[in-house]
mmCIF file of C-alpha atoms in Angstrom:
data_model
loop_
_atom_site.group_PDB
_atom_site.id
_atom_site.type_symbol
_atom_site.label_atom_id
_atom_site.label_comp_id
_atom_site.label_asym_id
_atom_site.label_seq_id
_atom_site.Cartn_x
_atom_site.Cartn_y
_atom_site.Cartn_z
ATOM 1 C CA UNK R 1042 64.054 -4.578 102.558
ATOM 2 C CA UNK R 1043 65.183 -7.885 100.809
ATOM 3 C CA UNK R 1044 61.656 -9.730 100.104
ATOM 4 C CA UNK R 1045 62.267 -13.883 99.472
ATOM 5 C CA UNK R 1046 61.062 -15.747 96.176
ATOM 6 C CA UNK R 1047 58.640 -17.478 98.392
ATOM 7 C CA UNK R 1048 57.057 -14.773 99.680
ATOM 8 C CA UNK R 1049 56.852 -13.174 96.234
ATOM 9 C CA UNK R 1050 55.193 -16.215 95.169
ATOM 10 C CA UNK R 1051 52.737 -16.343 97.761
ATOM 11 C CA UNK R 1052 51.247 -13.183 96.746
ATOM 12 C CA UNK R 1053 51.188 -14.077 93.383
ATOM 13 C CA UNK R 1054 49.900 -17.554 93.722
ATOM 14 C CA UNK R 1055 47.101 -15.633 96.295
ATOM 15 C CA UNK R 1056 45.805 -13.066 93.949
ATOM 16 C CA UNK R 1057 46.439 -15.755 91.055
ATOM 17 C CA UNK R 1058 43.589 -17.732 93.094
ATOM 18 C CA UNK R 1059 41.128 -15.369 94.007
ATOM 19 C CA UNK R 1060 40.896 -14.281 90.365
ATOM 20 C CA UNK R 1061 40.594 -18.220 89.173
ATOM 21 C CA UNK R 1062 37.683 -18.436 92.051
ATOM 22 C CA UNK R 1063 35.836 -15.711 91.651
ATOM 23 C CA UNK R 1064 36.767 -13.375 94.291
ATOM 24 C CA UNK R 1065 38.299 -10.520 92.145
ATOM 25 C CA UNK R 1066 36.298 -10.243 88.665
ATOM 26 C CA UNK R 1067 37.009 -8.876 85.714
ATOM 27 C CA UNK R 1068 36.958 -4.997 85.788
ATOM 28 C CA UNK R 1069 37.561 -5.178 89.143
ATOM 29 C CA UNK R 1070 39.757 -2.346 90.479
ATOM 30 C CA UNK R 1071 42.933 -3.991 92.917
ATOM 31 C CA UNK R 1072 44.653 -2.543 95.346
ATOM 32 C CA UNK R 1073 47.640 -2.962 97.195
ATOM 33 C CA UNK R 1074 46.277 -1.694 100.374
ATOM 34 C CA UNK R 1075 43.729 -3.829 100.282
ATOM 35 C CA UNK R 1076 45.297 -6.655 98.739
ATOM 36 C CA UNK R 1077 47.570 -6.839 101.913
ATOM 37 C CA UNK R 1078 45.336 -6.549 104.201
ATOM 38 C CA UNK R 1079 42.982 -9.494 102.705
ATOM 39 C CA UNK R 1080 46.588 -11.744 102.648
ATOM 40 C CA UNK R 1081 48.606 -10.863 105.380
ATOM 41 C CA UNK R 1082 51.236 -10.154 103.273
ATOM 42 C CA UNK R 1083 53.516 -6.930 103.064
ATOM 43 C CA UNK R 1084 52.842 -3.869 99.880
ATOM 44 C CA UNK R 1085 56.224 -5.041 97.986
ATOM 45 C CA UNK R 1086 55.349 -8.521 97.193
ATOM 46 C CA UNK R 1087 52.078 -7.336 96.589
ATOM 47 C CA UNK R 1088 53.114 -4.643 94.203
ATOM 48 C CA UNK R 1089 55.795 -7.648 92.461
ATOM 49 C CA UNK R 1090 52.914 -9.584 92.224
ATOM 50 C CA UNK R 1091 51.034 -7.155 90.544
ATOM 51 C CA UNK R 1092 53.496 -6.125 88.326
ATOM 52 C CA UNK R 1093 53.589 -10.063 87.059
ATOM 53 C CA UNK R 1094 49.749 -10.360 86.609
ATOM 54 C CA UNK R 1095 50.321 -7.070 84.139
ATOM 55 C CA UNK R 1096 52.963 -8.365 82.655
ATOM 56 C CA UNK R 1097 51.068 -11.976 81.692
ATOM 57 C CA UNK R 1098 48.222 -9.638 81.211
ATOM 58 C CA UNK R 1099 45.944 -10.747 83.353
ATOM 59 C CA UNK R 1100 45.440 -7.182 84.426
ATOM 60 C CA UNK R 1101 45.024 -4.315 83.007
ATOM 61 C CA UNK R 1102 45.638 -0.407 83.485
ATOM 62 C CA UNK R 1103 42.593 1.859 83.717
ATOM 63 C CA UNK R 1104 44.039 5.438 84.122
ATOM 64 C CA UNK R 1105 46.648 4.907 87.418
ATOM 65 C CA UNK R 1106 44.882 1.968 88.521
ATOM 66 C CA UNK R 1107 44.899 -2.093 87.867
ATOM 67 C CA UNK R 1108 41.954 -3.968 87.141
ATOM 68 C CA UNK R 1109 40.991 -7.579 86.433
ATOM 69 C CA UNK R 1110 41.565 -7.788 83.038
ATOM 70 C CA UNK R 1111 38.645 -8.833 80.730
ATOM 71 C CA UNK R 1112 39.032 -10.944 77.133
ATOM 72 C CA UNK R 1113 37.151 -9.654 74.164
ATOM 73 C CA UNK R 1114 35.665 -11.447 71.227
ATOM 74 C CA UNK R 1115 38.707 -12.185 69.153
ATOM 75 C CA UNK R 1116 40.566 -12.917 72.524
ATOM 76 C CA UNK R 1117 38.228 -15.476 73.473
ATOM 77 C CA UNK R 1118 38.045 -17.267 70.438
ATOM 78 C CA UNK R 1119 41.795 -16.897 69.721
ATOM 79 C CA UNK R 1120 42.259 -18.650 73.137
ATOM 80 C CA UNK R 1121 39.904 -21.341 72.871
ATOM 81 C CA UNK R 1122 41.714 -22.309 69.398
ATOM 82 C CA UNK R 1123 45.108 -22.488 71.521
ATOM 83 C CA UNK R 1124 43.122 -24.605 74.389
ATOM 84 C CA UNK R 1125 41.502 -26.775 72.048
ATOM 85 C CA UNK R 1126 44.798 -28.042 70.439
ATOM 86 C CA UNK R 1127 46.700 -27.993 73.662
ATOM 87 C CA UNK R 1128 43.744 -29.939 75.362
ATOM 88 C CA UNK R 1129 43.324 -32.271 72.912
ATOM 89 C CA UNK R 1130 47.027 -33.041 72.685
ATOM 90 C CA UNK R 1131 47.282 -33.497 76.420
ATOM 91 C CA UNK R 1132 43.963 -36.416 75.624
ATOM 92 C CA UNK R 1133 46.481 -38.064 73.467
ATOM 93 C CA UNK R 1134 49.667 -38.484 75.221
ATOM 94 C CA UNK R 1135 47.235 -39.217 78.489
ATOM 95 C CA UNK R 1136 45.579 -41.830 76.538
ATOM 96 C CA UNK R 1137 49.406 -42.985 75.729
ATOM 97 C CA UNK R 1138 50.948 -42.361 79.192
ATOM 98 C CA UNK R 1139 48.115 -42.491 81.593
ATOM 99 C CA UNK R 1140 49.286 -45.090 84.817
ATOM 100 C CA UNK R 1141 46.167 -47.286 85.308
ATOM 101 C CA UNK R 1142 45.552 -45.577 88.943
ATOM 102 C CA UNK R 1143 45.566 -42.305 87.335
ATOM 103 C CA UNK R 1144 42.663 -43.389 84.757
ATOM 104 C CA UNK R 1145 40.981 -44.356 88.108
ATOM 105 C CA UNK R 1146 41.267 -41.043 89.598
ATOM 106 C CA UNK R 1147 39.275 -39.329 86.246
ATOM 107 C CA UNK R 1148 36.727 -41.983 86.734
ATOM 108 C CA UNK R 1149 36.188 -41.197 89.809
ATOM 109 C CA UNK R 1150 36.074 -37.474 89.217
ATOM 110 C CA UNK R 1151 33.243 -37.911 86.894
ATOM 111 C CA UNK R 1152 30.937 -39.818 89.107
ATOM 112 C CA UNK R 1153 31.662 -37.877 92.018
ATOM 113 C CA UNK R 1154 30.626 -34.309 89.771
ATOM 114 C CA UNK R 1155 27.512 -35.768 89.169
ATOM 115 C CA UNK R 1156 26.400 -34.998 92.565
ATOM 116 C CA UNK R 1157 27.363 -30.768 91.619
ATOM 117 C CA UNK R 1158 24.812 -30.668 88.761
ATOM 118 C CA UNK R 1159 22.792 -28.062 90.867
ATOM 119 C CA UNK R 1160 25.849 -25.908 91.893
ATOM 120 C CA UNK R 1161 27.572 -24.510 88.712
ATOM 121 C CA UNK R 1162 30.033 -22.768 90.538
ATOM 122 C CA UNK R 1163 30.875 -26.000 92.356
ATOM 123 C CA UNK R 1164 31.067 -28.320 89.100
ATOM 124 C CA UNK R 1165 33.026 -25.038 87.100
ATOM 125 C CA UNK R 1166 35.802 -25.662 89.836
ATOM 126 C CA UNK R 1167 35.717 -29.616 89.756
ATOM 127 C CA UNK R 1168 35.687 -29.056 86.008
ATOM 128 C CA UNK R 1169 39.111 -27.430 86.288
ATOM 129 C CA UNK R 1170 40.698 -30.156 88.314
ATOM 130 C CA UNK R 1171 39.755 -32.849 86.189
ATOM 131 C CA UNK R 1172 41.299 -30.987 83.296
ATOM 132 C CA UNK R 1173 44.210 -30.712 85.519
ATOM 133 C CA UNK R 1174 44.104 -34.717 85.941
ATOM 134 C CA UNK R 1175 44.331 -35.129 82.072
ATOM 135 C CA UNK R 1176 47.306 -32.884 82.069
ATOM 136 C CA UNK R 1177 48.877 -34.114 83.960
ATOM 137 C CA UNK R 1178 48.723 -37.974 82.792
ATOM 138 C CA UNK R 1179 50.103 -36.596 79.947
ATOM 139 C CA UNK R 1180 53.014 -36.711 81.378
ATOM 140 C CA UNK R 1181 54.500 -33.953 79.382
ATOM 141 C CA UNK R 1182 55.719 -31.009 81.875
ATOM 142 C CA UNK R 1183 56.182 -28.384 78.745
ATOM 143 C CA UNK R 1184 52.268 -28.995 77.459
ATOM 144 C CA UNK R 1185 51.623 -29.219 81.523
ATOM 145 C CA UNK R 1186 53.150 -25.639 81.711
ATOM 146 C CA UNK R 1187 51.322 -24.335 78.324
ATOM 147 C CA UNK R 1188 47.833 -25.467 79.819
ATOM 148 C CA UNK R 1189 48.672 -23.442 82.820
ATOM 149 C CA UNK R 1190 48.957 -20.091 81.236
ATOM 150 C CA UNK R 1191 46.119 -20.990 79.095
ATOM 151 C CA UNK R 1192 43.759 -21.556 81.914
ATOM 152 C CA UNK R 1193 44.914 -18.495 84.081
ATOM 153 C CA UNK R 1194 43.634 -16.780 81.059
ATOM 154 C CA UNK R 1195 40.550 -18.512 81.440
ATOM 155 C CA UNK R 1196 39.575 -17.192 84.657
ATOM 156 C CA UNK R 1197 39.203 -13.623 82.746
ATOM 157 C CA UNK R 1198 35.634 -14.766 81.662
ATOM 158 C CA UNK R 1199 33.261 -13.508 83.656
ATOM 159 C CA UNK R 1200 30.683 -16.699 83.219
ATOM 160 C CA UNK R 1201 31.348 -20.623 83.123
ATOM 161 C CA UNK R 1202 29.128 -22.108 80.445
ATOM 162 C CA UNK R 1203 28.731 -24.703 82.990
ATOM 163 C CA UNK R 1204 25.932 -22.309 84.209
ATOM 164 C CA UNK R 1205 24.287 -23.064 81.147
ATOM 165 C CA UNK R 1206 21.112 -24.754 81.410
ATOM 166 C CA UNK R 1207 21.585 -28.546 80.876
ATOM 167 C CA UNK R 1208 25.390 -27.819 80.145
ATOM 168 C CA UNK R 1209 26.291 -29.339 83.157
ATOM 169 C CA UNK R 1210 25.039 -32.971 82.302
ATOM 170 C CA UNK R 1211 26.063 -33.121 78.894
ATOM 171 C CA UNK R 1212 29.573 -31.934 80.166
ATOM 172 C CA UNK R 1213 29.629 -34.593 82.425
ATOM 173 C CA UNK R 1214 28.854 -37.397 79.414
ATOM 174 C CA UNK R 1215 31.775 -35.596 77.352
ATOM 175 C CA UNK R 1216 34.148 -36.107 80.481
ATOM 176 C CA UNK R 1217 33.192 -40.097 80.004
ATOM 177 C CA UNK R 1218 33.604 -40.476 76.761
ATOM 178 C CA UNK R 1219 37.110 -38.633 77.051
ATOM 179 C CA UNK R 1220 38.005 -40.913 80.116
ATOM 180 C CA UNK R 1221 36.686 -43.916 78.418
ATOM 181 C CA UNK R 1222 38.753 -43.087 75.094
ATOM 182 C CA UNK R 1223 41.775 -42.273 77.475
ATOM 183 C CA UNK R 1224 41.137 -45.727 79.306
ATOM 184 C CA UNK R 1225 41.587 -47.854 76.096
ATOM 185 C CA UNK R 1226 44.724 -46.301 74.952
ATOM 186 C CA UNK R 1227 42.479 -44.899 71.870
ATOM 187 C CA UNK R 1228 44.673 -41.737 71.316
ATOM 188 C CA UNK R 1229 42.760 -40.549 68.152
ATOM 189 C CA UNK R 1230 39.644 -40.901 70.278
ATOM 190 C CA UNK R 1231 40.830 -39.044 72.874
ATOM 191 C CA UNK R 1232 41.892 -35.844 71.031
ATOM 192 C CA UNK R 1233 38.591 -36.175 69.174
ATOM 193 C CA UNK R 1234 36.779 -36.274 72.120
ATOM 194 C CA UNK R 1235 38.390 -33.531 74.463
ATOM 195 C CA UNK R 1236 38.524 -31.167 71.264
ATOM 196 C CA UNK R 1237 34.598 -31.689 70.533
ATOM 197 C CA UNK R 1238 34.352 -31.325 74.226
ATOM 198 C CA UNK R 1239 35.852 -27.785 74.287
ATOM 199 C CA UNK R 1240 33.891 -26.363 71.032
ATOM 200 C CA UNK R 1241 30.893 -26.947 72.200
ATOM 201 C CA UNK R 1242 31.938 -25.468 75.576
ATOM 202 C CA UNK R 1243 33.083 -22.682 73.498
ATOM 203 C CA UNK R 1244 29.934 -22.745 71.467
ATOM 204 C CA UNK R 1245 27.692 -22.721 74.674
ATOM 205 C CA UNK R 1246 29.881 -19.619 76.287
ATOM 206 C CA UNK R 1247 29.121 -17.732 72.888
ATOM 207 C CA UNK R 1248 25.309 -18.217 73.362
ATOM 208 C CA UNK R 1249 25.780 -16.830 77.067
ATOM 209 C CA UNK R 1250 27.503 -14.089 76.043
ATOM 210 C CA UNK R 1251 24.895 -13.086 73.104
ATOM 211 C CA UNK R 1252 22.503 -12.913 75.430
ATOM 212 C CA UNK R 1253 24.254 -10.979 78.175
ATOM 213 C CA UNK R 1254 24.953 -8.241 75.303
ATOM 214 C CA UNK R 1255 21.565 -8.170 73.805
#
C-alpha cells in the first residue's frame, strides 16, 4: 500500500501537536492502535510517524513499547543553553529585519496575554506563538528551522514555569521590554533582553522542578 508524503505528515504533524499541547505527556505509553483511532488515520503512517518522533528523540523505547520521551537534568539545561543563543539571535536579526506591521503584531500579543494571567496553560500556549512571531521577523528560515527542533524538544517538560506563581506577569513585562528593544532597531537590546528572558524562565523551571523532587 503506497502511503503519500502528506499523509505521512499528517500523522506526524498530529502526534507532533498533541505532545506540544499536552495531550500525550511524558512517560506516556503510545500506541498505534490507538493513535489511529484518535486521528483517523491508517497504522502505516502512524507507525512512520512514530518511527520519526524516535528518531528526533522525542520518544523513547521502554521494553517493546514507545513512550513520550522525558529530558533529564543535563538535557534540560544543555537545551536551554542552545535556546538561549538561538532565541536571542532570532531578537537581533528581528530587531534588524522586523516589517513595522510585524512589530505591531508582538505588541499586540502582549496586551492581549494579559487577559490569560489566570490560565497558565492558556498563556504557556500564547507564550509559544509569540516566540514564533520573533522568529519569524527574523527573517532567517535556517535559525527559523533551528528554533523549531528546539521547541519540539521543549514540549518534553512536563511543567511550564508559566505556572509559577507571579511568573506569568513578570513574563509578560520581559515580552515588552523585548518588543520594545525589537521596536527601536536596538539589536544589542534585544538579544540582552530575550536571553535574560529565557534564564530566568530557566531559573524559575529549576525551582519547580526542586520542589516536585523533594
Amino acid at each position: 500500500m503506497n502511503i503519500s508524503k502528506a499523509q505521512q505528515k499528517d500523522a506526524y504533524t498530529l502526534i507532533l501537536e498533541a505532545i506540544d499541547v499536552g495531550v500525550y505527556k511524558p512517560g506516556d505509553r503510545l500506541v498505534e492502535s490507538d493513535l489511529a483511532d484518535r486521528f483517523g488515520v491508517s497504522r502505516t503512517p502512524i507507525r512512520e510517524a512514530l518511527q520519526r518522533l524516535e528518531t528526533q528523540s522525542l520518544l523513547a523505547r521502554d521494553g517493546r513499547s514507545l513512550i513520550v520521551a522525558s529530558l533529564d537534568h543535563n538535557q534540560m539545561a544543555e537545551l536551554y543553553v542552545v535556546r538561549t543563543e538561538l532565541e536571542g539571535l532570532a531578537a537581533r536579526l528581528a530587531a534588524r529585519h522586523a516589517t513595522e506591521e510585524e512589530i505591531q503584531v508582538l505588541r499586540e500579543m502582549v496586551d492581549d496575554d494579559q487577559a490569560l494571567l489566570d490560565n497558565p496553560g492558556a498563556l504557556a500556549r500564547a507564550n509559544r506563538r509569540f516566540h514564533k512571531q520573533i522568529h519569524l521577523a527574523s527573517h532567517n528560515r535556517y535559525l527559523v528551522q533551528q528554533l523549531d527542533l528546539v521547541h519540539r524538544s521543549m514540549a518534553l517538560m512536563a511543567t511550564t514555569s508559566l505556572a509559577a506563581e507571579g511568573r506569568g506577569e513578570i513574563a509578560l513585562s520581559e515580552h515588552l521590554a523585548i518588543v520594545d528593544a525589537i521596536s527601536k532597531r536596538d539589536e544589542a537590546a534585544a538579544y540582552r533582553a530575550l536571553r535574560d528572558h529565557i534564564s530566568v524562565a530557566f531559573v524559575t523551571r529549576l525551582k519547580l522542578d526542586s520542589k516536585t523532587k523533594a
